[in-house]
CSV table of C-alpha atoms in Angstrom, one decimal:
chain,number,residue,atom,x,y,z
A,1,UNK,CA,0.0,0.0,0.0
A,2,UNK,CA,1.1,3.5,-0.7
A,3,UNK,CA,2.4,5.4,2.4
A,4,UNK,CA,4.4,8.4,3.4
A,5,UNK,CA,6.7,8.5,6.5
A,6,UNK,CA,8.0,11.6,8.1
A,7,UNK,CA,10.4,10.2,10.8
A,8,UNK,CA,10.7,13.4,12.8
A,9,UNK,CA,7.7,14.5,14.7
A,10,UNK,CA,9.3,17.6,16.1
A,11,UNK,CA,12.4,19.5,15.0
A,12,UNK,CA,14.0,22.6,16.7
A,13,UNK,CA,16.5,24.8,14.9
A,14,UNK,CA,18.1,28.1,15.6
A,15,UNK,CA,17.2,31.0,13.4
A,16,UNK,CA,19.7,31.2,10.6
A,17,UNK,CA,20.6,27.6,10.7
A,18,UNK,CA,20.0,25.2,7.9
A,19,UNK,CA,17.1,22.8,7.8
A,20,UNK,CA,16.3,19.4,6.4
A,21,UNK,CA,13.0,17.7,6.9
A,22,UNK,CA,12.9,14.0,5.9
A,23,UNK,CA,10.2,12.3,3.9
A,24,UNK,CA,10.1,8.7,2.7
A,25,UNK,CA,7.4,7.3,0.5
A,26,UNK,CA,6.2,3.9,-0.6
A,27,UNK,CA,4.8,3.9,-4.1
A,28,UNK,CA,5.3,1.5,-7.0
A,29,UNK,CA,5.2,3.8,-9.9
A,30,UNK,CA,6.8,7.2,-10.5
A,31,UNK,CA,5.4,9.3,-7.7
A,32,UNK,CA,4.0,12.8,-7.7
A,33,UNK,CA,5.3,14.3,-4.5
A,34,UNK,CA,4.4,17.4,-2.6
A,35,UNK,CA,5.4,19.4,0.5
A,36,UNK,CA,2.8,21.5,2.3
A,37,UNK,CA,3.1,23.9,5.2
A,38,UNK,CA,0.5,24.7,7.8
A,39,UNK,CA,0.4,27.5,10.3
A,40,UNK,CA,-1.6,26.9,13.5
A,41,UNK,CA,-5.3,26.9,12.9
A,42,UNK,CA,-4.9,27.4,9.2
A,43,UNK,CA,-5.2,25.4,6.0
A,44,UNK,CA,-2.3,23.9,4.1
A,45,UNK,CA,-0.2,25.9,1.6
A,46,UNK,CA,1.8,24.2,-1.2
A,47,UNK,CA,5.5,24.8,-0.9
A,48,UNK,CA,6.7,22.7,-3.9
A,49,UNK,CA,5.9,19.7,-6.0
A,50,UNK,CA,7.8,17.1,-8.0
A,51,UNK,CA,6.3,15.4,-11.1
A,52,UNK,CA,9.2,14.5,-13.3
A,53,UNK,CA,12.4,15.9,-14.7
A,54,UNK,CA,15.0,17.7,-12.6
A,55,UNK,CA,15.2,15.9,-9.2
A,56,UNK,CA,15.9,19.2,-7.4
A,57,UNK,CA,12.9,21.3,-7.2
A,58,UNK,CA,12.6,24.9,-6.0
A,59,UNK,CA,9.6,26.2,-4.1
A,60,UNK,CA,8.3,29.2,-2.4
A,61,UNK,CA,9.8,30.9,0.7
A,62,UNK,CA,13.3,29.7,-0.2
A,63,UNK,CA,12.6,26.0,0.2
A,64,UNK,CA,13.8,23.2,-2.1
A,65,UNK,CA,13.5,19.5,-2.1
A,66,UNK,CA,15.4,16.7,-3.8
A,67,UNK,CA,13.8,13.5,-5.1
A,68,UNK,CA,16.0,10.4,-4.7
A,69,UNK,CA,14.4,7.4,-6.3
A,70,UNK,CA,17.0,5.0,-5.0
A,71,UNK,CA,16.2,6.0,-1.4
A,72,UNK,CA,12.5,6.6,-1.9
A,73,UNK,CA,13.0,10.0,-0.4
A,74,UNK,CA,11.9,13.6,-1.0
A,75,UNK,CA,13.6,15.7,1.7
A,76,UNK,CA,12.8,19.3,2.2
A,77,UNK,CA,15.7,21.8,2.7
A,78,UNK,CA,16.2,25.4,3.5
A,79,UNK,CA,19.7,27.0,3.8
A,80,UNK,CA,18.8,29.6,6.5
A,81,UNK,CA,15.7,29.3,8.6
A,82,UNK,CA,13.7,32.4,9.6
A,83,UNK,CA,11.5,32.6,12.7
A,84,UNK,CA,8.4,32.8,10.4
A,85,UNK,CA,9.2,29.3,9.2
A,86,UNK,CA,7.9,27.8,12.4
A,87,UNK,CA,4.9,25.7,11.4
A,88,UNK,CA,4.0,22.1,10.6
A,89,UNK,CA,5.2,20.6,7.4
A,90,UNK,CA,3.5,17.7,5.5
A,91,UNK,CA,4.9,15.5,2.8
A,92,UNK,CA,2.4,13.9,0.5
A,93,UNK,CA,2.3,11.5,-2.5
A,94,UNK,CA,-0.4,11.3,-5.1
A,95,UNK,CA,-1.9,7.9,-5.5
A,96,UNK,CA,-3.0,7.6,-9.1
A,97,UNK,CA,-4.7,4.3,-8.5
A,98,UNK,CA,-7.0,5.8,-5.9
A,99,UNK,CA,-6.9,9.3,-7.2
A,100,UNK,CA,-6.1,10.9,-3.8
A,101,UNK,CA,-3.3,12.4,-1.9
A,102,UNK,CA,-1.6,10.4,0.9
A,103,UNK,CA,-0.1,12.5,3.7
A,104,UNK,CA,2.6,11.9,6.2
A,105,UNK,CA,1.9,12.5,9.9
A,106,UNK,CA,3.8,15.9,9.7
A,107,UNK,CA,6.8,17.5,11.3
A,108,UNK,CA,6.4,20.4,13.6
A,109,UNK,CA,9.2,22.9,13.3
A,110,UNK,CA,10.2,25.2,16.1
A,111,UNK,CA,12.7,28.1,15.5
A,112,UNK,CA,14.8,29.5,18.3
A,113,UNK,CA,15.9,33.1,18.1
B,1,UNK,CA,-10.1,36.0,-5.9
B,2,UNK,CA,-10.3,32.3,-6.6
B,3,UNK,CA,-10.1,30.0,-3.7
B,4,UNK,CA,-11.8,27.6,-1.3
B,5,UNK,CA,-14.1,28.9,1.5
B,6,UNK,CA,-15.0,26.8,4.5
B,7,UNK,CA,-17.6,27.9,7.0
B,8,UNK,CA,-18.0,28.2,9.8
B,9,UNK,CA,-14.4,28.5,11.2
B,10,UNK,CA,-15.6,27.3,14.6
B,11,UNK,CA,-18.5,25.0,15.3
B,12,UNK,CA,-19.9,23.5,18.5
B,13,UNK,CA,-22.1,20.5,18.5
B,14,UNK,CA,-24.1,18.8,21.2
B,15,UNK,CA,-23.8,15.1,21.5
B,16,UNK,CA,-26.5,13.4,19.3
B,17,UNK,CA,-26.7,16.3,16.8
B,18,UNK,CA,-25.9,16.3,13.2
B,19,UNK,CA,-23.9,19.2,11.9
B,20,UNK,CA,-23.0,20.3,8.3
B,21,UNK,CA,-19.7,21.9,7.3
B,22,UNK,CA,-19.7,24.0,4.2
B,23,UNK,CA,-17.0,24.0,1.5
B,24,UNK,CA,-17.3,26.2,-1.6
B,25,UNK,CA,-14.7,26.7,-4.4
B,26,UNK,CA,-14.6,29.0,-7.3
B,27,UNK,CA,-11.5,27.5,-8.9
B,28,UNK,CA,-13.5,25.4,-11.4
B,29,UNK,CA,-12.0,22.3,-10.0
B,30,UNK,CA,-13.6,18.9,-10.7
B,31,UNK,CA,-12.3,17.1,-7.6
B,32,UNK,CA,-13.0,18.0,-4.0
B,33,UNK,CA,-11.9,16.3,-0.8
B,34,UNK,CA,-12.6,16.3,3.0
B,35,UNK,CA,-9.8,15.6,5.4
B,36,UNK,CA,-9.8,15.2,9.2
B,37,UNK,CA,-6.8,16.4,11.2
B,38,UNK,CA,-6.0,15.2,14.7
B,39,UNK,CA,-2.8,16.1,16.5
B,40,UNK,CA,0.0,13.7,15.6
B,41,UNK,CA,-2.0,11.9,13.0
B,42,UNK,CA,-1.6,14.0,9.9
B,43,UNK,CA,-4.5,14.3,7.5
B,44,UNK,CA,-6.9,11.4,7.0
B,45,UNK,CA,-9.3,11.3,4.0
B,46,UNK,CA,-13.0,11.2,4.8
B,47,UNK,CA,-14.6,11.5,1.4
B,48,UNK,CA,-13.7,12.6,-2.0
B,49,UNK,CA,-15.5,13.5,-5.2
B,50,UNK,CA,-14.1,13.5,-8.7
B,51,UNK,CA,-17.2,14.8,-10.4
B,52,UNK,CA,-20.6,16.2,-9.7
B,53,UNK,CA,-23.1,13.7,-8.4
B,54,UNK,CA,-20.4,11.1,-7.6
B,55,UNK,CA,-18.3,10.6,-4.5
B,56,UNK,CA,-16.3,7.8,-2.8
B,57,UNK,CA,-15.5,6.9,0.7
B,58,UNK,CA,-12.0,7.6,2.0
B,59,UNK,CA,-10.2,6.0,4.9
B,60,UNK,CA,-12.4,7.1,7.7
B,61,UNK,CA,-15.9,7.6,6.2
B,62,UNK,CA,-17.9,6.1,9.0
B,63,UNK,CA,-20.2,8.6,10.7
B,64,UNK,CA,-19.9,11.1,7.9
B,65,UNK,CA,-21.9,11.8,4.8
B,66,UNK,CA,-21.4,14.2,1.8
B,67,UNK,CA,-23.2,15.4,-1.3
B,68,UNK,CA,-22.0,16.9,-4.6
B,69,UNK,CA,-24.9,18.4,-6.3
B,70,UNK,CA,-23.0,21.3,-7.7
B,71,UNK,CA,-19.4,21.5,-8.9
B,72,UNK,CA,-18.7,24.4,-6.5
B,73,UNK,CA,-20.0,22.8,-3.4
B,74,UNK,CA,-19.1,19.7,-1.3
B,75,UNK,CA,-20.7,19.9,2.1
B,76,UNK,CA,-19.8,17.4,4.9
B,77,UNK,CA,-22.3,16.2,7.5
B,78,UNK,CA,-21.0,14.9,10.7
B,79,UNK,CA,-23.7,12.6,12.0
B,80,UNK,CA,-24.4,11.5,15.5
B,81,UNK,CA,-22.9,8.1,14.5
B,82,UNK,CA,-19.5,9.7,14.6
B,83,UNK,CA,-18.3,8.8,18.1
B,84,UNK,CA,-15.4,11.2,18.3
B,85,UNK,CA,-16.1,14.2,16.0
B,86,UNK,CA,-14.0,16.8,17.7
B,87,UNK,CA,-11.3,17.6,15.2
B,88,UNK,CA,-10.1,20.1,12.6
B,89,UNK,CA,-11.7,19.5,9.2
B,90,UNK,CA,-10.1,20.6,6.0
B,91,UNK,CA,-11.6,20.8,2.5
B,92,UNK,CA,-9.5,20.7,-0.6
B,93,UNK,CA,-10.0,20.8,-4.3
B,94,UNK,CA,-7.9,20.0,-7.4
B,95,UNK,CA,-8.1,19.5,-11.1
B,96,UNK,CA,-8.5,16.0,-12.5
B,97,UNK,CA,-5.3,14.1,-12.1
B,98,UNK,CA,-4.6,15.8,-8.9
B,99,UNK,CA,-1.8,18.1,-10.0
B,100,UNK,CA,-2.0,19.7,-6.6
B,101,UNK,CA,-4.6,20.3,-4.0
B,102,UNK,CA,-5.8,23.7,-2.8
B,103,UNK,CA,-7.0,23.8,0.8
B,104,UNK,CA,-9.5,25.9,2.7
B,105,UNK,CA,-8.8,27.5,6.0
B,106,UNK,CA,-10.5,24.7,8.0
B,107,UNK,CA,-13.4,24.3,10.4
B,108,UNK,CA,-12.7,23.4,14.0
B,109,UNK,CA,-15.6,21.2,15.4
B,110,UNK,CA,-16.0,20.7,19.1
B,111,UNK,CA,-18.5,18.5,20.8
B,112,UNK,CA,-19.8,20.1,24.0
């Protein structure tokens, strides 16, 4: 069955430090992959997506993610974190067979000044 | 402005009552979705609809019902059969093929 695993439930970084949020997926075919961000009490906003082509994708707010087929991973990175990046981040894979998005459990990011 | 509107933002329900959450989109999207969000569990799919007058159960459909009479609207009813309805509910929409999903701002339902 298709699934998405985000191994880190909580991550704390200092402002200005680099960030990497991990995402592993289980999907038989070429995956469509997404990263979303959610501020408290709000909906989800798309950060970036991967469908095909270049395995390093750029998104909004200075985020990027790299698709690694051999590792079934789609990790999210940012070179320098800002306090406003504190939020919850969700990785998702589109399941074509079921025509739906499958989400990971999320990673909550805290940023220390 | 195009987008998805969920209402109300906060909803309180007495035990044994049915309540309906509204979701409207003006993005001309064919597909619409309802997710439930609980702390530490990510988003779980309740129902989804790929086209008007058609919908499918998601992973946790028990105690919920939906309708899709118009392309723009996909209301969710939380029935008294849902034993633990307190949660944050998110509606989303997308084009066919699910290139990406656009989300509403959510409705927080609390049973009192």
